[in-house]
Short mmCIF file of C-alpha atoms in Angstrom, two decimals:
data_model
loop_
_atom_site.label_atom_id
_atom_site.label_comp_id
_atom_site.label_asym_id
_atom_site.label_seq_id
_atom_site.Cartn_x
_atom_site.Cartn_y
_atom_site.Cartn_z
CA MET A 1 8.63 -20.29 -20.31
CA ILE A 2 8.02 -17.35 -17.97
CA LYS A 3 9.94 -14.34 -19.23
CA LEU A 4 10.81 -10.91 -17.92
CA THR A 5 7.94 -9.39 -19.95
CA VAL A 6 5.46 -10.79 -17.41
CA VAL A 7 7.38 -9.03 -14.64
CA TYR A 8 7.33 -5.78 -16.66
CA VAL A 9 3.55 -6.00 -17.02
CA LEU A 10 3.19 -6.53 -13.27
CA THR A 11 5.50 -3.59 -12.52
CA GLY A 12 3.65 -1.44 -15.05
CA LEU A 13 0.29 -2.24 -13.46
CA MET A 14 1.68 -1.33 -10.04
CA PHE A 15 2.88 2.06 -11.28
CA ALA A 16 -0.42 2.60 -13.12
CA ALA A 17 -2.24 2.05 -9.82
CA PHE A 18 0.13 4.52 -8.11
CA ALA A 19 -0.69 7.06 -10.84
CA VAL A 20 -4.46 6.68 -10.47
CA LEU A 21 -4.34 6.80 -6.66
CA SER A 22 -2.05 9.85 -6.86
CA ALA A 23 -4.54 11.68 -9.07
CA LEU A 24 -7.32 10.97 -6.54
CA ASP A 25 -5.26 12.15 -3.56
CA ALA A 26 -6.77 15.58 -2.81
CA LYS A 27 -4.38 16.05 0.15
CA ASN A 28 -1.37 16.29 -2.17
CA PRO A 29 -1.25 19.75 -3.80
CA LYS A 30 1.01 18.34 -6.53
CA ARG A 31 -1.12 15.25 -7.15
CA PHE A 32 -1.26 15.66 -10.94
CA GLY A 33 2.53 15.90 -11.13
CA ASN A 34 2.81 12.61 -9.26
CA ALA A 35 0.09 11.06 -11.40
CA ALA A 36 1.89 12.13 -14.59
CA PHE A 37 5.28 10.91 -13.36
CA TRP A 38 4.17 7.45 -12.20
CA GLY A 39 1.87 7.27 -15.25
CA LEU A 40 4.87 7.73 -17.57
CA VAL A 41 6.77 5.01 -15.68
CA ALA A 42 3.74 2.73 -16.07
CA LEU A 43 3.62 3.50 -19.78
CA SER A 44 7.32 2.62 -20.08
CA PHE A 45 6.84 -0.77 -18.42
CA LEU A 46 3.61 -1.64 -20.21
CA ALA A 47 4.34 -0.31 -23.69
CA GLY A 48 8.03 0.62 -23.84
CA ASP A 49 8.70 -1.89 -26.59
CA TYR A 50 6.07 -0.27 -28.84
CA LEU A 51 6.99 3.40 -28.31
CA GLY A 52 10.06 3.37 -30.53
CA ASP A 53 13.46 4.74 -29.53
CA LEU A 54 12.53 8.38 -29.97
CA GLY A 55 9.22 7.80 -28.16
CA ASN A 56 11.12 6.38 -25.20
CA GLY A 57 13.52 9.32 -25.37
CA VAL A 58 10.63 11.79 -25.19
CA LEU A 59 9.24 9.79 -22.25
CA VAL A 60 12.59 10.16 -20.46
CA LEU A 61 12.57 13.89 -21.19
CA GLY A 62 9.07 14.09 -19.70
CA LEU A 63 10.18 12.33 -16.52
CA ALA A 64 13.21 14.60 -16.15
CA LEU A 65 11.12 17.75 -16.70
CA ILE A 66 8.44 16.76 -14.16
CA ALA A 67 11.13 16.02 -11.58
CA GLY A 68 13.32 19.00 -12.47
CA LEU A 69 10.48 21.52 -12.37
CA GLY A 70 9.53 20.36 -8.88
CA TRP A 71 6.11 19.03 -9.84
CA LEU A 72 6.49 15.95 -7.64
CA GLY A 73 4.98 16.06 -4.16
CA ARG A 74 4.48 13.52 -1.45
CA GLY A 75 1.11 11.76 -1.41
CA GLN A 76 -0.84 11.42 1.84
CA PRO A 77 -2.53 8.03 1.69
CA ALA A 78 -4.56 7.20 4.81
CA THR A 79 -2.32 5.08 7.01
CA THR A 80 -2.06 4.10 10.67
CA THR A 81 -0.81 6.56 13.32
CA PRO A 82 2.33 5.80 15.37
CA GLU A 83 0.12 4.95 18.37
CA GLU A 84 -2.00 2.56 16.32
CA ARG A 85 1.19 0.95 15.03
CA LYS A 86 2.46 0.36 18.54
CA ALA A 87 -0.83 -1.30 19.48
CA LEU A 88 -0.83 -3.40 16.30
CA ALA A 89 2.80 -4.40 16.90
CA ALA A 90 1.91 -5.61 20.39
CA ARG A 91 -1.11 -7.50 19.06
CA PHE A 92 0.56 -9.21 16.09
CA GLY A 93 3.90 -9.87 17.77
CA GLU A 94 6.37 -12.01 15.84
CA LYS A 95 3.76 -12.64 13.11
CA LEU A 96 4.80 -9.26 11.67
CA PHE A 97 8.12 -10.68 10.53
CA VAL A 98 6.51 -13.44 8.47
CA PRO A 99 5.70 -11.39 5.33
CA ALA A 100 9.14 -9.75 5.38
CA LEU A 101 10.76 -13.19 5.66
CA THR A 102 8.53 -14.58 2.92
CA LEU A 103 10.48 -12.44 0.45
CA PRO A 104 13.87 -14.18 0.83
CA VAL A 105 12.28 -17.61 1.31
CA VAL A 106 10.31 -17.46 -1.95
CA LEU A 107 13.30 -15.92 -3.72
CA LEU A 108 15.47 -18.84 -2.63
CA PHE A 109 12.74 -21.29 -3.65
CA GLY A 110 12.66 -19.64 -7.08
CA ILE A 111 16.41 -19.79 -7.57
CA LEU A 112 17.01 -23.25 -6.10
CA VAL A 113 13.83 -25.12 -7.09
CA LEU A 114 12.00 -23.33 -9.91
CA LYS A 115 15.04 -22.25 -11.93
CA PRO A 116 16.25 -25.80 -12.69
CA LEU A 117 12.69 -26.99 -13.52
CA HIS A 118 11.78 -27.86 -17.10
CA LEU A 119 8.30 -28.19 -18.60
CA ALA A 120 8.05 -30.05 -21.91
CA GLY A 121 11.75 -29.58 -22.58
CA GLN A 122 11.58 -25.84 -21.91
CA PRO A 123 12.91 -24.19 -18.73
CA LEU A 124 10.05 -22.92 -16.54
CA LEU A 125 11.80 -19.58 -15.94
CA ASP A 126 13.95 -17.71 -18.42
CA PRO A 127 17.37 -18.82 -17.03
CA LYS A 128 18.98 -15.39 -17.54
CA GLN A 129 16.22 -13.62 -15.63
CA ALA A 130 15.42 -16.22 -12.96
CA THR A 131 16.37 -13.96 -10.04
CA LEU A 132 14.19 -11.05 -11.14
CA ILE A 133 11.25 -13.35 -11.94
CA SER A 134 11.64 -15.00 -8.53
CA LEU A 135 11.79 -11.56 -6.88
CA ALA A 136 8.50 -10.57 -8.54
CA LEU A 137 6.92 -13.86 -7.48
CA ALA A 138 8.19 -13.33 -3.93
CA ALA A 139 6.76 -9.80 -3.85
CA VAL A 140 3.31 -11.02 -4.93
CA ILE A 141 3.21 -13.96 -2.50
CA ALA A 142 4.46 -11.80 0.38
CA VAL A 143 1.64 -9.30 -0.25
CA GLY A 144 -0.87 -12.18 -0.09
CA VAL A 145 0.67 -13.48 3.13
CA ALA A 146 0.61 -10.00 4.68
CA LEU A 147 -3.04 -9.38 3.75
CA ILE A 148 -4.25 -12.72 5.13
CA LEU A 149 -2.06 -12.94 8.21
CA LEU A 150 -2.36 -9.30 9.31
CA ARG A 151 -5.91 -8.73 7.99
CA GLN A 152 -5.05 -5.44 6.31
CA PRO A 153 -7.40 -3.67 3.86
CA LEU A 154 -7.24 -4.96 0.28
CA ILE A 155 -6.23 -1.56 -1.10
CA SER A 156 -3.40 -1.18 1.46
CA PRO A 157 -0.59 -2.74 -0.65
CA LEU A 158 -1.21 -0.14 -3.36
CA GLN A 159 -1.74 2.81 -0.99
CA GLU A 160 1.20 1.89 1.26
CA GLY A 161 3.34 1.11 -1.78
CA ARG A 162 2.50 4.57 -3.12
CA ARG A 163 3.39 6.10 0.24
CA LEU A 164 6.89 4.58 0.06
CA MET A 165 7.19 5.29 -3.68
CA ASP A 166 6.48 9.00 -3.07
CA ILE A 167 9.10 9.02 -0.30
CA VAL A 168 11.70 7.71 -2.76
CA GLY A 169 10.34 9.96 -5.53
CA TRP A 170 12.39 10.67 -8.66
CA ALA A 171 15.43 8.92 -7.13
CA ALA A 172 13.72 5.61 -7.94
CA LEU A 173 14.25 6.15 -11.67
CA LEU A 174 17.81 7.46 -11.40
CA PRO A 175 19.61 4.07 -11.47
CA GLN A 176 17.85 3.08 -14.68
CA LEU A 177 18.52 6.47 -16.29
CA LEU A 178 22.19 6.36 -15.27
CA ALA A 179 22.52 2.94 -16.88
CA ALA A 180 21.16 4.54 -20.05
CA LEU A 181 23.66 7.40 -19.74
CA GLY A 182 26.41 4.78 -19.58
CA THR A 183 25.29 3.55 -22.99
CA VAL A 184 25.47 7.07 -24.44
CA PHE A 185 28.94 7.54 -22.90
CA ALA A 186 30.05 4.28 -24.52
CA LEU A 187 28.57 5.38 -27.86
CA ALA A 188 30.58 8.63 -27.74
CA GLY A 189 33.77 6.85 -26.65
CA VAL A 190 34.15 8.62 -23.29
CA GLY A 191 35.88 5.57 -21.79
CA LYS A 192 38.51 5.44 -24.52
CA VAL A 193 39.36 9.13 -24.12
CA ILE A 194 39.83 8.84 -20.35
CA GLY A 195 41.73 5.56 -20.68
CA GLY A 196 44.06 7.24 -23.15
CA LEU A 197 44.68 10.14 -20.78
CA VAL A 198 45.49 7.80 -17.90
CA THR A 199 47.92 5.63 -19.84
CA HIS A 200 49.66 8.51 -21.64
CA TYR A 201 50.24 10.98 -18.88
CA LEU A 202 50.84 8.93 -15.75
CA PRO A 203 54.24 7.48 -14.81
CA MET A 204 54.38 3.71 -14.57
CA ASP A 205 58.09 2.99 -14.45
CA THR A 206 58.03 1.08 -11.21
CA ARG A 207 55.78 -1.73 -10.07
CA ALA A 208 54.50 0.36 -7.16
CA ALA A 209 53.57 3.26 -9.44
CA ALA A 210 51.81 0.97 -11.89
CA VAL A 211 49.83 -0.72 -9.11
CA ALA A 212 48.81 2.70 -7.78
CA VAL A 213 47.77 3.96 -11.23
CA TYR A 214 45.71 0.84 -11.92
CA CYS A 215 43.91 0.76 -8.54
CA LEU A 216 43.36 4.52 -8.25
CA GLY A 217 42.39 4.61 -11.92
CA MET A 218 39.79 1.88 -11.38
CA ALA A 219 38.33 3.77 -8.41
CA GLY A 220 38.38 7.18 -10.10
CA PHE A 221 37.06 5.95 -13.42
CA THR A 222 34.29 4.03 -11.62
CA MET A 223 33.29 7.23 -9.85
CA ILE A 224 32.93 8.98 -13.21
CA MET A 225 31.12 6.16 -14.99
CA GLY A 226 29.01 5.00 -12.02
CA ASN A 227 30.06 1.35 -12.09
CA ALA A 228 33.23 -0.70 -12.11
CA TYR A 229 32.15 -2.78 -15.11
CA ALA A 230 32.68 0.17 -17.45
CA ALA A 231 36.06 0.98 -15.94
CA PHE A 232 37.52 -2.53 -15.98
CA PRO A 233 38.00 -3.09 -19.74
CA VAL A 234 39.50 0.38 -20.26
CA LEU A 235 41.98 0.32 -17.38
CA THR A 236 42.90 -3.33 -17.82
CA ALA A 237 43.59 -2.87 -21.53
CA GLY A 238 45.61 0.28 -20.80
CA VAL A 239 47.48 -0.61 -17.60
CA GLY A 240 46.58 -4.05 -16.23
CA LEU A 241 47.52 -6.20 -19.20
CA PRO A 242 50.51 -4.44 -20.81
CA ILE A 243 52.20 -3.11 -17.68
CA LEU A 244 51.20 -5.13 -14.60
CA MET A 245 50.77 -8.56 -16.20
CA HIS A 246 53.20 -8.46 -19.12
CA ARG A 247 56.00 -6.14 -18.07
CA PHE A 248 56.04 -6.87 -14.32
CA GLY A 249 54.82 -10.48 -14.53
CA GLY A 250 51.76 -10.03 -12.30
CA ASN A 251 49.40 -12.94 -11.69
CA PRO A 252 46.45 -12.11 -14.02
CA ALA A 253 43.80 -13.47 -11.66
CA ALA A 254 45.07 -11.49 -8.66
CA VAL A 255 45.62 -8.28 -10.64
CA ALA A 256 42.17 -8.42 -12.27
CA ALA A 257 40.25 -9.42 -9.13
CA ILE A 258 41.85 -6.83 -6.84
CA GLY A 259 41.60 -4.22 -9.59
CA MET A 260 37.85 -4.83 -9.88
CA LEU A 261 37.48 -4.54 -6.10
CA SER A 262 39.36 -1.22 -6.21
CA GLY A 263 36.66 -0.15 -8.63
CA PHE A 264 34.06 -1.16 -6.05
CA CYS A 265 35.71 1.27 -3.62
CA GLY A 266 34.93 3.96 -6.21
CA THR A 267 31.31 2.77 -6.38
CA LEU A 268 30.98 3.53 -2.66
CA MET A 269 31.99 7.15 -3.26
CA THR A 270 29.94 8.24 -6.28
CA PRO A 271 26.40 9.60 -6.58
CA LEU A 272 26.30 7.97 -10.02
CA ALA A 273 25.86 4.57 -8.32
CA ALA A 274 22.39 5.82 -7.43
CA ASN A 275 20.74 2.56 -6.42
CA PHE A 276 23.33 2.04 -3.69
CA ASN A 277 24.06 5.62 -2.71
CA LEU A 278 21.10 7.91 -3.51
CA VAL A 279 18.02 5.70 -3.25
CA PRO A 280 18.76 4.62 0.37
CA PRO A 281 18.92 8.20 1.75
CA ALA A 282 15.53 8.82 0.12
CA LEU A 283 14.13 5.56 1.53
CA LEU A 284 15.46 6.35 5.00
CA GLU A 285 14.19 9.95 4.80
CA LEU A 286 17.61 11.51 5.41
CA THR A 287 17.90 15.26 4.91
CA ASP A 288 21.35 15.03 3.29
CA ARG A 289 21.14 13.37 -0.14
CA TYR A 290 24.81 12.40 0.17
CA ALA A 291 24.70 11.09 3.77
CA VAL A 292 25.28 7.44 2.80
CA ILE A 293 28.21 8.33 0.53
CA LYS A 294 29.74 10.36 3.36
CA ALA A 295 29.37 7.39 5.72
CA GLN A 296 31.13 5.16 3.16
CA ILE A 297 34.04 7.37 2.08
CA PRO A 298 36.46 6.60 4.98
CA THR A 299 35.98 2.84 4.57
CA ALA A 300 36.36 3.12 0.80
CA LEU A 301 39.60 5.13 0.99
CA ILE A 302 41.26 2.90 3.60
CA LEU A 303 40.18 -0.21 1.68
CA LEU A 304 41.56 1.26 -1.54
CA VAL A 305 44.97 1.62 0.12
CA ALA A 306 44.61 -1.94 1.47
CA ASN A 307 43.89 -3.16 -2.07
CA MET A 308 47.03 -1.52 -3.43
CA VAL A 309 49.11 -3.15 -0.70
CA LEU A 310 47.44 -6.52 -1.29
CA MET A 311 48.06 -6.36 -5.03
CA TYR A 312 51.66 -5.23 -4.59
CA VAL A 313 52.41 -8.03 -2.13
CA LEU A 314 50.28 -10.92 -3.42
CA ALA A 315 50.10 -10.53 -7.20
CA PHE A 316 53.79 -10.64 -8.10
CA PRO A 317 56.42 -13.41 -8.01
CA HIS A 318 59.01 -12.93 -5.28
CA MET B 1 38.57 15.88 -25.55
CA LEU B 2 35.20 17.50 -26.26
CA THR B 3 33.69 14.10 -25.48
CA LEU B 4 34.44 14.71 -21.81
CA LEU B 5 32.11 17.73 -21.62
CA GLY B 6 29.27 15.39 -20.60
CA VAL B 7 31.33 14.12 -17.67
CA ALA B 8 31.87 17.73 -16.60
CA VAL B 9 28.10 18.33 -16.78
CA VAL B 10 27.55 15.35 -14.45
CA VAL B 11 30.18 16.46 -11.94
CA VAL B 12 29.02 20.09 -11.82
CA GLY B 13 25.32 19.17 -11.90
CA PHE B 14 25.59 16.72 -9.01
CA ALA B 15 27.86 19.03 -6.98
CA ALA B 16 25.42 21.94 -7.43
CA ARG B 17 22.57 19.59 -6.43
CA PHE B 18 20.43 20.18 -9.49
CA ASN B 19 17.78 17.52 -10.01
CA PRO B 20 19.79 14.45 -11.02
CA LEU B 21 17.29 13.31 -13.66
CA LEU B 22 17.72 16.64 -15.47
CA VAL B 23 21.50 16.48 -15.01
CA VAL B 24 21.66 13.02 -16.59
CA VAL B 25 19.53 13.99 -19.60
CA ALA B 26 21.62 17.15 -20.06
CA ALA B 27 24.86 15.15 -19.81
CA ALA B 28 23.63 12.66 -22.40
CA LEU B 29 22.69 15.47 -24.82
CA VAL B 30 26.01 17.29 -24.35
CA THR B 31 28.02 14.08 -24.76
CA GLY B 32 26.15 12.95 -27.84
CA ILE B 33 26.15 16.33 -29.56
CA SER B 34 29.86 16.87 -28.91
CA ALA B 35 30.45 13.42 -30.45
CA GLY B 36 28.71 14.64 -33.60
CA LEU B 37 25.24 13.18 -33.13
CA SER B 38 22.04 15.16 -33.67
CA PRO B 39 19.91 15.94 -30.59
CA ILE B 40 17.18 13.64 -31.95
CA ALA B 41 19.69 10.81 -32.38
CA VAL B 42 20.95 11.28 -28.81
CA LEU B 43 17.42 11.32 -27.40
CA SER B 44 16.66 8.14 -29.34
CA ALA B 45 19.80 6.42 -28.07
CA LEU B 46 18.97 7.47 -24.51
CA GLY B 47 15.36 6.27 -24.87
CA LYS B 48 16.43 2.94 -26.33
CA ALA B 49 18.92 2.33 -23.52
CA PHE B 50 16.37 3.45 -20.89
CA ASN B 51 13.89 0.91 -22.25
CA GLU B 52 16.49 -1.86 -22.31
CA ASN B 53 17.45 -1.16 -18.69
CA ARG B 54 13.92 -1.37 -17.25
CA TYR B 55 14.96 -4.43 -15.24
CA VAL B 56 16.92 -2.09 -12.94
CA SER B 57 13.67 -0.60 -11.59
CA VAL B 58 11.82 -3.90 -11.10
CA ALA B 59 13.12 -4.02 -7.50
CA MET B 60 10.43 -1.43 -6.61
CA LEU B 61 7.96 -4.35 -6.64
CA VAL B 62 8.84 -5.06 -2.99
CA LEU B 63 7.51 -1.67 -1.80
CA PRO B 64 3.81 -2.70 -1.45
CA VAL B 65 4.50 -5.56 0.98
CA ILE B 66 6.98 -3.48 2.97
CA GLY B 67 4.38 -0.71 3.16
CA VAL B 68 1.69 -3.10 4.42
CA VAL B 69 3.84 -4.57 7.18
CA GLU B 70 4.94 -1.07 8.21
CA ARG B 71 1.27 -0.10 8.39
CA ALA B 72 0.72 -3.05 10.73
CA GLY B 73 3.64 -2.05 12.99
CA LEU B 74 6.75 -3.90 11.74
CA GLN B 75 9.20 -1.09 12.58
CA GLU B 76 7.75 -0.84 16.10
CA ARG B 77 8.00 -4.62 16.51
CA ALA B 78 11.62 -4.62 15.31
CA ARG B 79 12.37 -2.04 18.01
CA THR B 80 10.72 -4.18 20.71
CA LEU B 81 12.65 -7.23 19.55
CA ILE B 82 16.04 -5.55 19.74
CA ALA B 83 15.15 -4.01 23.13
CA ARG B 84 14.86 -7.56 24.49
CA PHE B 85 18.54 -8.13 23.72
CA ARG B 86 19.85 -5.40 25.97
CA GLY B 87 23.41 -6.55 25.51
CA VAL B 88 23.43 -5.80 21.76
CA SER B 89 24.88 -2.40 21.00
CA VAL B 90 24.64 -0.66 17.62
CA GLY B 91 28.23 -1.46 16.58
CA PRO B 92 28.08 -5.25 17.07
CA LEU B 93 24.53 -5.30 15.60
CA LEU B 94 25.73 -3.72 12.35
CA ILE B 95 28.89 -5.85 12.32
CA GLY B 96 26.76 -8.98 12.64
CA TYR B 97 24.57 -7.80 9.77
CA MET B 98 27.64 -7.07 7.63
CA ALA B 99 28.98 -10.59 8.27
CA PHE B 100 25.59 -12.04 7.30
CA ARG B 101 25.55 -9.97 4.09
CA GLN B 102 29.13 -10.88 3.15
CA LEU B 103 28.67 -14.59 3.77
CA THR B 104 25.33 -14.88 1.96
CA ALA B 105 26.57 -12.75 -0.96
CA ALA B 106 29.62 -15.01 -1.18
CA VAL B 107 27.34 -17.93 -2.00
CA GLY B 108 25.36 -15.85 -4.50
CA LEU B 109 22.41 -14.85 -2.30
CA ILE B 110 22.55 -11.13 -3.00
CA SER B 111 18.85 -10.36 -3.29
CA ILE B 112 17.73 -12.00 -0.03
CA ALA B 113 18.22 -8.70 1.78
CA GLY B 114 18.45 -5.08 0.68
CA GLN B 115 17.85 -1.41 1.36
CA ALA B 116 14.07 -1.44 0.78
CA GLN B 117 13.22 -4.82 2.23
CA THR B 118 15.70 -5.05 5.13
CA VAL B 119 17.43 -1.78 5.99
CA ARG B 120 14.41 0.53 6.08
CA PRO B 121 11.89 -1.70 7.90
CA LEU B 122 14.22 -3.75 10.13
CA LEU B 123 17.90 -2.86 10.39
CA ALA B 124 17.61 0.94 10.72
CA PRO B 125 14.94 0.91 13.48
CA MET B 126 16.81 -1.86 15.32
CA ALA B 127 20.07 0.11 15.13
CA GLU B 128 18.37 3.28 16.37
CA THR B 129 16.79 1.47 19.32
CA ALA B 130 20.01 -0.34 20.20
CA ALA B 131 21.74 3.05 20.37
CA GLU B 132 18.89 4.62 22.32
CA LEU B 133 19.02 1.96 25.01
CA ARG B 134 22.63 2.85 25.70
CA ALA B 135 22.89 6.56 25.01
CA GLY B 136 19.36 7.69 25.92
CA GLU B 137 17.27 9.94 23.69
CA LEU B 138 19.00 10.50 20.35
CA SER B 139 19.36 13.83 18.58
CA ASP B 140 18.00 14.02 15.04
CA ALA B 141 21.56 14.21 13.70
CA ASP B 142 22.50 11.00 15.54
CA ARG B 143 19.38 9.27 14.28
CA GLN B 144 20.23 10.19 10.69
CA ALA B 145 23.86 9.18 11.14
CA ILE B 146 22.78 5.75 12.40
CA ARG B 147 20.43 5.21 9.47
CA ALA B 148 23.11 6.28 6.98
CA GLN B 149 25.57 3.89 8.64
CA ALA B 150 23.03 1.05 8.38
CA ALA B 151 22.63 1.69 4.65
CA ALA B 152 26.40 1.96 4.18
CA THR B 153 26.94 -1.34 6.01
CA ASP B 154 24.49 -3.11 3.70
CA ASN B 155 26.34 -1.81 0.61
CA ILE B 156 29.80 -2.68 1.94
CA GLY B 157 28.70 -6.18 2.97
CA VAL B 158 27.31 -6.96 -0.48
CA PHE B 159 30.11 -5.37 -2.50
CA PHE B 160 32.88 -7.21 -0.71
CA GLY B 161 31.11 -10.54 -0.51
CA GLU B 162 29.62 -10.95 -3.97
CA ASP B 163 32.92 -11.29 -5.85
CA ILE B 164 33.68 -14.49 -3.95
CA PHE B 165 30.72 -16.03 -5.78
CA LEU B 166 31.67 -17.66 -9.10
CA ALA B 167 28.71 -16.69 -11.25
CA ILE B 168 28.48 -12.99 -10.43
CA GLY B 169 28.51 -10.49 -13.30
CA SER B 170 31.86 -8.91 -12.49
CA ILE B 171 33.66 -12.28 -12.36
CA LEU B 172 32.15 -13.32 -15.69
CA LEU B 173 33.15 -9.96 -17.18
CA MET B 174 36.76 -10.47 -16.06
CA VAL B 175 36.87 -14.04 -17.38
CA GLY B 176 35.47 -12.89 -20.73
CA PHE B 177 37.77 -9.89 -21.06
CA LEU B 178 40.92 -11.80 -20.15
CA ALA B 179 39.98 -14.70 -22.45
CA ALA B 180 39.66 -12.22 -25.33
CA SER B 181 43.21 -11.08 -24.48
CA GLY B 182 44.56 -14.63 -24.57
CA ILE B 183 44.55 -15.34 -20.83
CA VAL B 184 42.24 -18.24 -20.05
CA LEU B 185 41.18 -18.39 -16.39
CA ASP B 186 38.66 -20.37 -14.43
CA PRO B 187 36.13 -18.22 -12.48
CA LEU B 188 37.32 -19.93 -9.29
CA GLN B 189 40.86 -18.58 -9.79
CA LEU B 190 39.48 -15.04 -9.81
CA SER B 191 37.01 -15.44 -6.98
CA VAL B 192 39.60 -16.71 -4.47
CA TRP B 193 41.47 -13.43 -4.97
CA ALA B 194 38.38 -11.59 -3.71
CA ILE B 195 38.84 -13.16 -0.27
CA PRO B 196 41.76 -11.01 1.04
CA THR B 197 39.88 -7.79 0.18
CA ALA B 198 36.68 -9.19 1.72
CA ILE B 199 38.52 -9.77 4.99
CA ALA B 200 40.13 -6.32 4.83
CA ALA B 201 36.72 -4.70 4.21
CA PHE B 202 35.24 -6.52 7.21
CA LEU B 203 38.08 -5.44 9.50
CA ILE B 204 38.14 -1.82 8.30
CA HIS B 205 34.41 -1.18 8.36
CA GLY B 206 33.96 -3.24 11.53
CA THR B 207 36.53 -1.07 13.31
CA ARG B 208 34.79 2.07 12.10
CA LEU B 209 31.45 0.74 13.37
CA LEU B 210 32.91 0.12 16.83
CA LEU B 211 34.36 3.64 16.89
CA PHE B 212 31.00 5.01 15.72
CA ASP B 213 29.29 3.13 18.54
CA ARG B 214 31.70 4.54 21.11
CA ARG B 215 31.25 8.08 19.84
CA LEU B 216 27.45 7.76 20.04
CA ARG B 217 27.71 6.75 23.68
CA ARG B 218 30.08 9.57 24.54
CA GLY B 219 28.04 12.36 23.05
CA PRO B 220 27.38 14.22 19.82
CA PRO B 221 29.19 12.77 16.77
CA GLU B 222 31.72 14.83 14.95
CA ALA B 223 30.66 16.67 11.82
CA GLY B 224 30.49 14.69 8.63
CA GLU B 225 30.27 11.32 10.31
#
């Protein structure tokens, strides 16, 4: 059975290559900072299970210090100029889309064909991780397709990958670190404290008020915790179940589903949902770190109101 | 109440634009220590959770292939392609993409597109060119606004499509939580209730995209948009 560990080794090797190429990049004045940062990420992927909890904690501290002290720069791997790219684009034509389309095609193949496959009674892919394993497979095959079809230098996947990785920079690790922070929050009972505050101090005498508290609470709590999954159990135990479902007779499926989607409105508005909101501005080289959040806020707020109306109208018996 | 100090650290740290990695580590230490743990214990808990969440960063594996096709001119080709469809303006282009994302996410195909593999190399350059063909040379602010809107559209499409799919994490979480509270539901019962919000999201964001398009053609966008 192919497990996630194989994918971790592959990811670790990629980051190790980024670290080595960073160290050799004389054009980047901060090259050793980059090498250390990507080297630590490589170490985490290759050997994280052997470092021990405290070892991993020190590794995280190292990453945060390198990023926080401004030791990360942007590498300058040799790449094509804009003029060369225009000429190449004209020469290759529609062929250029093939590697990019290979990604979803192989991913689909993995999920639809490989995932159900069994070898000697064992599933071929770890069923819980089939999507990530398929994604890794797709990434490798797409690189092969790109190299053959577009006749690019063999080192180019690593150098171009490093170019994009340096553009994203420390933001790349933020989603994973925020997920870890969520665990520490849970350990300290942050959710329970906030849930208690919401249910004790807010008025919920009418159905409209209770709907508003639940939906706004889901959005607000999601903004603090970074994802709606952490908010749902707290708010539903405090407001959804006892008040909306039991006291006012709300349809549990409608209350829960629309409540969760109100949480998603919060996800659109918080920097703590870094993979959606902070990584894209880095990838798109935007000067304002919060530009994507700002573009999402109006939609999120209007949709939050729409959710409250939908729940009020649809979730209760007439 | 002391437990909430860590939340305050996050809010202040992000608002003051300190490096977020440092802010998160500081918030973890403050939260853990105020809950009575030793700094070493907090660091260990953070390290353990960081290691267990490595799967979150695996998505970076797509960067090498995206880099190679960019090197060979993919962004330039995407611009040429969209220029051939002179009738497509930035608003309808993004609306079409949002519909594609919502519909595919609704059948569980969330990872077939994304910020690194679709928005950066394809959608953002196409959206910029579509706007350029109508409004002429774009200012840097407009260019950035268009890219941000492309990224936002990808997020909104996925968020308000995925819950229609039965086997998504949030649906399973709801089924599990409600079952533990004595309410037994089928995933299908929950996922049909995601449809009204999905439609509302499409209408709301679609309208905003059309207004955005109109504003781009009329002149400089208003601040904050």
